[in-house]
Tab-separated table of C-alpha atoms in Angstrom:
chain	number	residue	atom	x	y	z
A	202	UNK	CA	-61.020	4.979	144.515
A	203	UNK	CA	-58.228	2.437	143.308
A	204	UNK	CA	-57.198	0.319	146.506
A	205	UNK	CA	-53.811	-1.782	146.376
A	206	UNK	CA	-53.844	-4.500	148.509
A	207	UNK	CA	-51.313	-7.034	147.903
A	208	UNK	CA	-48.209	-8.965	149.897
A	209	UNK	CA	-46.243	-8.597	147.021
A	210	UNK	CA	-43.368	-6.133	147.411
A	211	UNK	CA	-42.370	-5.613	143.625
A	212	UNK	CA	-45.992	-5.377	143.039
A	213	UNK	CA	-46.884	-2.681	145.860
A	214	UNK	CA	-43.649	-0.771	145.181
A	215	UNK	CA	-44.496	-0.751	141.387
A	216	UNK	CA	-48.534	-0.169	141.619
A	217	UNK	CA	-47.838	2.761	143.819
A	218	UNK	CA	-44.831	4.381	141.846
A	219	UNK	CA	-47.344	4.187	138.577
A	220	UNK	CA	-50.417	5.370	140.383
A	221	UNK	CA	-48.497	8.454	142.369
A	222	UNK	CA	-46.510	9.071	138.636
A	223	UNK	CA	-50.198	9.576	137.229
A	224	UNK	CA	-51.707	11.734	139.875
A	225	UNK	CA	-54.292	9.378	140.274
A	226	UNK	CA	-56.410	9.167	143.947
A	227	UNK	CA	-55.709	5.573	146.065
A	228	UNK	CA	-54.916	4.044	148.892
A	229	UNK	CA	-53.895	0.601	150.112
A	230	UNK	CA	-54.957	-1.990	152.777
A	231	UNK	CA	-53.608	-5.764	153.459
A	232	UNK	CA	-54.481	-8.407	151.782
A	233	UNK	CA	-58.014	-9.442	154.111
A	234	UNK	CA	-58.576	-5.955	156.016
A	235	UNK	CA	-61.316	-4.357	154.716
A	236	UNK	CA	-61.833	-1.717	152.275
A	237	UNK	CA	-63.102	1.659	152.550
A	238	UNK	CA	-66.055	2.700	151.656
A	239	UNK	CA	-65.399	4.185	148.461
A	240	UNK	CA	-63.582	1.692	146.851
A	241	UNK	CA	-64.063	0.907	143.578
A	242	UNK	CA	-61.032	-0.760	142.086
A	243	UNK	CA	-59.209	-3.145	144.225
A	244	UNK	CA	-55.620	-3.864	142.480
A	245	UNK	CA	-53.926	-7.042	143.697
A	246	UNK	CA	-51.494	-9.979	142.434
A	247	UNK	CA	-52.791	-12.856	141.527
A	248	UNK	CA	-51.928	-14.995	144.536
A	249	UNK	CA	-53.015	-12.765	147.147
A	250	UNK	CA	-54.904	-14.561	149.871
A	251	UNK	CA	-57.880	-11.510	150.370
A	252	UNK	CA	-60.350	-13.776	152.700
A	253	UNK	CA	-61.986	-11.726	154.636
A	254	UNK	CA	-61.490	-8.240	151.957
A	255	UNK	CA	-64.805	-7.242	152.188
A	256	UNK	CA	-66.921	-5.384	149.709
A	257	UNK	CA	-70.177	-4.544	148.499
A	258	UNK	CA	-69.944	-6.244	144.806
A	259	UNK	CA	-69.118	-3.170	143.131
A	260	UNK	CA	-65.389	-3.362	143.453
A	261	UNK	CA	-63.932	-4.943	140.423
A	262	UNK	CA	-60.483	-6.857	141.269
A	263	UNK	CA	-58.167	-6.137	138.758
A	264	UNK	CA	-54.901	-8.674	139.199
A	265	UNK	CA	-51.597	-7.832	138.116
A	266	UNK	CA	-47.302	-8.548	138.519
A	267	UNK	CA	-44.882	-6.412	139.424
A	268	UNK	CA	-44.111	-6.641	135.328
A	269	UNK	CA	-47.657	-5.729	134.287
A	270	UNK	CA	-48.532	-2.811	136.022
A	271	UNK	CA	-49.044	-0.473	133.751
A	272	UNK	CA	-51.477	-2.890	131.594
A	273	UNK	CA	-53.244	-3.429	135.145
A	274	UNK	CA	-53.383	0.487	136.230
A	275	UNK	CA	-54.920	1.619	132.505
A	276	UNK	CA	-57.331	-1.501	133.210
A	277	UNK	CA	-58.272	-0.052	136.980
A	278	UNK	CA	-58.350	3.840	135.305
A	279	UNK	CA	-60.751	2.538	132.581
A	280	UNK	CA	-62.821	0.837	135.091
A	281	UNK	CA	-63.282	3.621	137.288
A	282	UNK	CA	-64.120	5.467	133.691
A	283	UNK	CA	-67.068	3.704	133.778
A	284	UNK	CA	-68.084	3.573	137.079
A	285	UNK	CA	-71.002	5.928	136.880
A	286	UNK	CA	-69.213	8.882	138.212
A	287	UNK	CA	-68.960	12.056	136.121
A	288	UNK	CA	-66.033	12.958	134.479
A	289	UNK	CA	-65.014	16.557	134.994
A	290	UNK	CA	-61.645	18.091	133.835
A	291	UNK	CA	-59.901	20.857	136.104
A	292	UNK	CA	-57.864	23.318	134.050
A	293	UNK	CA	-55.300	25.655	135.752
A	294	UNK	CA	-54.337	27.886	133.025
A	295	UNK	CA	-51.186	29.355	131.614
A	296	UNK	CA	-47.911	28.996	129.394
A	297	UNK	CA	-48.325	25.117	130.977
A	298	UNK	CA	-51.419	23.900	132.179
A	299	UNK	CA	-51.926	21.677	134.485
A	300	UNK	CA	-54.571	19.227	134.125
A	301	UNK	CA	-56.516	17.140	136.370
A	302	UNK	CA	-58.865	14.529	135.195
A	303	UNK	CA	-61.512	13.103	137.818
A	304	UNK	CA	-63.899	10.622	137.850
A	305	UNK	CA	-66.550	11.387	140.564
A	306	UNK	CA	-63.994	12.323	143.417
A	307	UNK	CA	-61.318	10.272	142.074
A	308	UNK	CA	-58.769	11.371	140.115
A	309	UNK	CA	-57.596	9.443	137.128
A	310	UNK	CA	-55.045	11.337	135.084
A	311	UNK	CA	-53.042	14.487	135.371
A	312	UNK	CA	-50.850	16.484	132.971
A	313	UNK	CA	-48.554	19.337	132.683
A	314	UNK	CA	-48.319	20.256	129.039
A	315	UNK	CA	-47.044	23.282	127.183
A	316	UNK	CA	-50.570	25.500	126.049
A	317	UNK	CA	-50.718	24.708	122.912
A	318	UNK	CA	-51.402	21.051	123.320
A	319	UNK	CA	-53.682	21.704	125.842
A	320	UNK	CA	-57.090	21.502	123.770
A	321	UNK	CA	-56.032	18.053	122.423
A	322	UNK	CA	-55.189	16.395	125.938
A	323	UNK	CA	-58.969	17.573	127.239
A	324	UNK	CA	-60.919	16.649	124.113
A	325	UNK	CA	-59.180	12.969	124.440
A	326	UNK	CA	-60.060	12.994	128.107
A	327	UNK	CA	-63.835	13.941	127.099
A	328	UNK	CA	-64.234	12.294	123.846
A	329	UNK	CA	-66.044	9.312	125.358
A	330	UNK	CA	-67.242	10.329	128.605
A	331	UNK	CA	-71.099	10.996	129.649
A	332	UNK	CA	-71.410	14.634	130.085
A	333	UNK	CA	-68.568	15.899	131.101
A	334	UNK	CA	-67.286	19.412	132.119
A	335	UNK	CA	-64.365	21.315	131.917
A	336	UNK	CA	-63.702	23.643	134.916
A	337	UNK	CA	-61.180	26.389	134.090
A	338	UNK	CA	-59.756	29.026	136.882
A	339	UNK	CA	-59.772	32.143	135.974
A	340	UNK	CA	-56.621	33.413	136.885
A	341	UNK	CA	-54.490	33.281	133.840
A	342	UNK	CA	-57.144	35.499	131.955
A	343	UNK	CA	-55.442	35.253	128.159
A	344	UNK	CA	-54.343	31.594	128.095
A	345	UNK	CA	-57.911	30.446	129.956
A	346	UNK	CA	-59.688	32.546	127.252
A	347	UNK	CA	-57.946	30.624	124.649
A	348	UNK	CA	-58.988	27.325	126.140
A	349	UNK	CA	-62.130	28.874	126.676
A	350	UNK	CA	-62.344	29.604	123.168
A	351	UNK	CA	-61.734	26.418	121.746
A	352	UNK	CA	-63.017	24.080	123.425
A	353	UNK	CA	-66.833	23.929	121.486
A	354	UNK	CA	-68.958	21.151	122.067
A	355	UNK	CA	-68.006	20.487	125.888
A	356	UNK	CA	-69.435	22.108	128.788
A	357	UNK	CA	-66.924	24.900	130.229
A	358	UNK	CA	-67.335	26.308	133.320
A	359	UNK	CA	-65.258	29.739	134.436
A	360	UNK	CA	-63.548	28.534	138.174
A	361	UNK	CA	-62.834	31.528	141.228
A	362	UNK	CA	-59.161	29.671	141.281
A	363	UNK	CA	-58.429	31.683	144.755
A	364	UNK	CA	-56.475	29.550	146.972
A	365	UNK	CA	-56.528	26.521	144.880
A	366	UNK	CA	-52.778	26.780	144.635
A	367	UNK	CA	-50.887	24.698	147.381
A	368	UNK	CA	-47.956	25.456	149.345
A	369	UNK	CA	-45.463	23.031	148.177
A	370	UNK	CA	-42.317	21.614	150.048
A	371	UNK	CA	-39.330	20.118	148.785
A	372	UNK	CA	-38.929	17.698	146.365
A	373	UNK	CA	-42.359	18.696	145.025
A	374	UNK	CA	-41.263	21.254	142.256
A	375	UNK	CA	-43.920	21.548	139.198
A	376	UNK	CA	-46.330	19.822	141.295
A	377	UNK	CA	-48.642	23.102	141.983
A	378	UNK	CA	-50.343	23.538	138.906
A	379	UNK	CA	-51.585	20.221	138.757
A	380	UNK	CA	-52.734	20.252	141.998
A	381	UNK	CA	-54.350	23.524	141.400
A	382	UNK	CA	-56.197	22.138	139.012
A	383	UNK	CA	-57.626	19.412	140.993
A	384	UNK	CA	-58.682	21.681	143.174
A	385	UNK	CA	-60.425	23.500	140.558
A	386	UNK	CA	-62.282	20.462	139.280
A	387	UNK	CA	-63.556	20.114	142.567
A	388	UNK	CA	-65.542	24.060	142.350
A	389	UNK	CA	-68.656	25.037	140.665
A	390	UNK	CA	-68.104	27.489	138.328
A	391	UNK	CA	-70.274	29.528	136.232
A	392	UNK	CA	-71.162	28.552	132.536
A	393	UNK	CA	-69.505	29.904	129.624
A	394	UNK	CA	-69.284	29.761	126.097
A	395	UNK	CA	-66.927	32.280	124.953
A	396	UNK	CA	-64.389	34.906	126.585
A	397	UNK	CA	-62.675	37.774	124.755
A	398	UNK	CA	-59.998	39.479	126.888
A	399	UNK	CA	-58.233	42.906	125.209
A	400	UNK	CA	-54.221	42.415	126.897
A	401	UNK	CA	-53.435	45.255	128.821
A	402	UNK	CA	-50.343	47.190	127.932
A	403	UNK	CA	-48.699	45.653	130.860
A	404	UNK	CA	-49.357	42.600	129.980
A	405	UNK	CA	-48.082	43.503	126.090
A	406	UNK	CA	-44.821	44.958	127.476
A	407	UNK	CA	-44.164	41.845	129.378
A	408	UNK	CA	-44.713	39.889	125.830
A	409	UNK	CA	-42.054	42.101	124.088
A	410	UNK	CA	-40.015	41.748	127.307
A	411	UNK	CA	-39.570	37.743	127.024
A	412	UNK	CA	-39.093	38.293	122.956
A	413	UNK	CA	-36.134	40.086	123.811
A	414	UNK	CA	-34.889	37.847	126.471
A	415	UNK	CA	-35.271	34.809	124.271
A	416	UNK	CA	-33.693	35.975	120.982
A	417	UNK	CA	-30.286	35.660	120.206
A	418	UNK	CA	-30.409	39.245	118.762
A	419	UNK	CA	-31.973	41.407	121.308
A	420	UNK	CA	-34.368	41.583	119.046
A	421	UNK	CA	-37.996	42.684	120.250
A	422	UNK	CA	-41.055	41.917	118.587
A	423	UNK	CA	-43.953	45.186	117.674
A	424	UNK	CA	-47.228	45.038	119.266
A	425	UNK	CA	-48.907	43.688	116.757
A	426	UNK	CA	-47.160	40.007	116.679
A	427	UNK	CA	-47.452	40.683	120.751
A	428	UNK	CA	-51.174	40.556	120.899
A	429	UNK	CA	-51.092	37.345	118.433
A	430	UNK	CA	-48.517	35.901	121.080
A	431	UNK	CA	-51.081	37.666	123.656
A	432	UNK	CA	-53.692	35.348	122.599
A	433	UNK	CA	-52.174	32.038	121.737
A	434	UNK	CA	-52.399	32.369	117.981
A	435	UNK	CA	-48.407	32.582	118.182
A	436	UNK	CA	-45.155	31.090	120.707
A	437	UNK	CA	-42.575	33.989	121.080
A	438	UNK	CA	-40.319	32.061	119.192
A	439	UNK	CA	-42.608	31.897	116.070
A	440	UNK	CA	-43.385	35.788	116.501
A	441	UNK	CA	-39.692	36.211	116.212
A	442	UNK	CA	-39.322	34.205	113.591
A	443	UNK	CA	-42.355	36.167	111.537
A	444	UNK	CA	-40.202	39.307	112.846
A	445	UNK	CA	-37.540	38.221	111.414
A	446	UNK	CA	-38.984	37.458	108.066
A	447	UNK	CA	-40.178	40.871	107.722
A	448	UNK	CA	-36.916	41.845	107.066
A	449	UNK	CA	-35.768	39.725	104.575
């Protein structure tokens, strides 16, 4: 855990807007309480008085200004990194994954990113870490099989994601799947390699549904281009756009 601690108001106010903006776990203390237990990062400025701060020797003071603290939070982040705990990647699936990155309990780095960018953001978050795992939910079934389906060479494990969802209150819009996914990176799940999902004719209709909605035509795609869109191979604006060429 990252652990502010500093009499500096620019510097608190700007440590803690950085770490809450990156979903990362901390907490914060005066300068010369004492920390808790699972401390492993202790952020301060570089004239903070911390006599009587206590700690075991593994907490790593990482000193920053209230102009610097973005240098000083990617210095705590890479730290933690390589603190010994194991880095394991919590997926909640769909059009927009979120993404939670955690290191031991602590999480490091969050996203929200459209599905096809998805892969990338979790192989950079692996790339370098000591056996990690990627823990997907299994509630979106086609996008999670596409993630599924990619990601070779990285342990994947299939997550019950019942419940992980939070109830969210105001001012926290776009929050939930990111928090879902924490919560998923905190379950065992079961190993897997591969997942092949047939989309139900539901789930098809719904496709050809949104291709409608979005087009400037009314235009709606066949079922063919659906099932592409169905399984990730295609956005429903580059279906209709291989509609549309069909016809010229």
């Amino acid at each position: 855990m990252i652990v502010v601690a500093t009499a500096d108001f620019d510097l608190y106010h700007e440590a803690v807007s950085e770490l809450r903006s990156r979903g990362v776990t901390f907490t914060t203390v005066e300068p010369g309480d004492s920390l808790p237990e699972r401390a492993r990062v202790l952020l301060t400025g570089p004239d903070d008085d911390l006599d009587g701060t206590g700690s075991d020797g593994n907490v790593t003071r990482v000193t920053a200004t209230g102009d610097d603290v973005r240098r000083a939070v990617d210095e705590a982040l890479a730290s933690l990194r390589c603190d010994g705990g194991q880095t394991v990647v919590g997926v909640d699936p769909g059009t927009r994954p979120g993404i939670a990155v955690l290191s031991g309990e602590t999480v490091v780095a969050a996203f929200h990113v459209p599905l096809a960018d998805a892969v990338e953001v979790i192989r950079e978050e692996t790339d370098d870490a000591v056996d990690p795992v990627v823990r997907i939910g299994d509630g979106a079934r086609l996008q999670g099989a596409k993630l599924i389906n990619e990601l070779d060479g990285v342990a994947v494990e299939l997550v019950d994601e019942t419940g992980t969802t939070p109830y969210l209150g105001s001012g926290a819009r776009g929050m939930g799947d990111v928090l879902a996914a924490v919560n998923i990176a905190r379950r065992d799940g079961e190993r897997i390699e591969s997942r092949e999902i047939e989309p139900t004719e539901g789930e098809l209709t719904r496709i050809k549904a949104r291709s409608r909605e979005a087009s400037e035509d009314n235009r709606t795609i066949d079922e063919d281009l659906a099932r592409r869109v169905a399984g990730g191979e295609l956005s429903i604006d580059e279906a209709l756009d291989e509609h549309r060429s069909r016809e010229e």
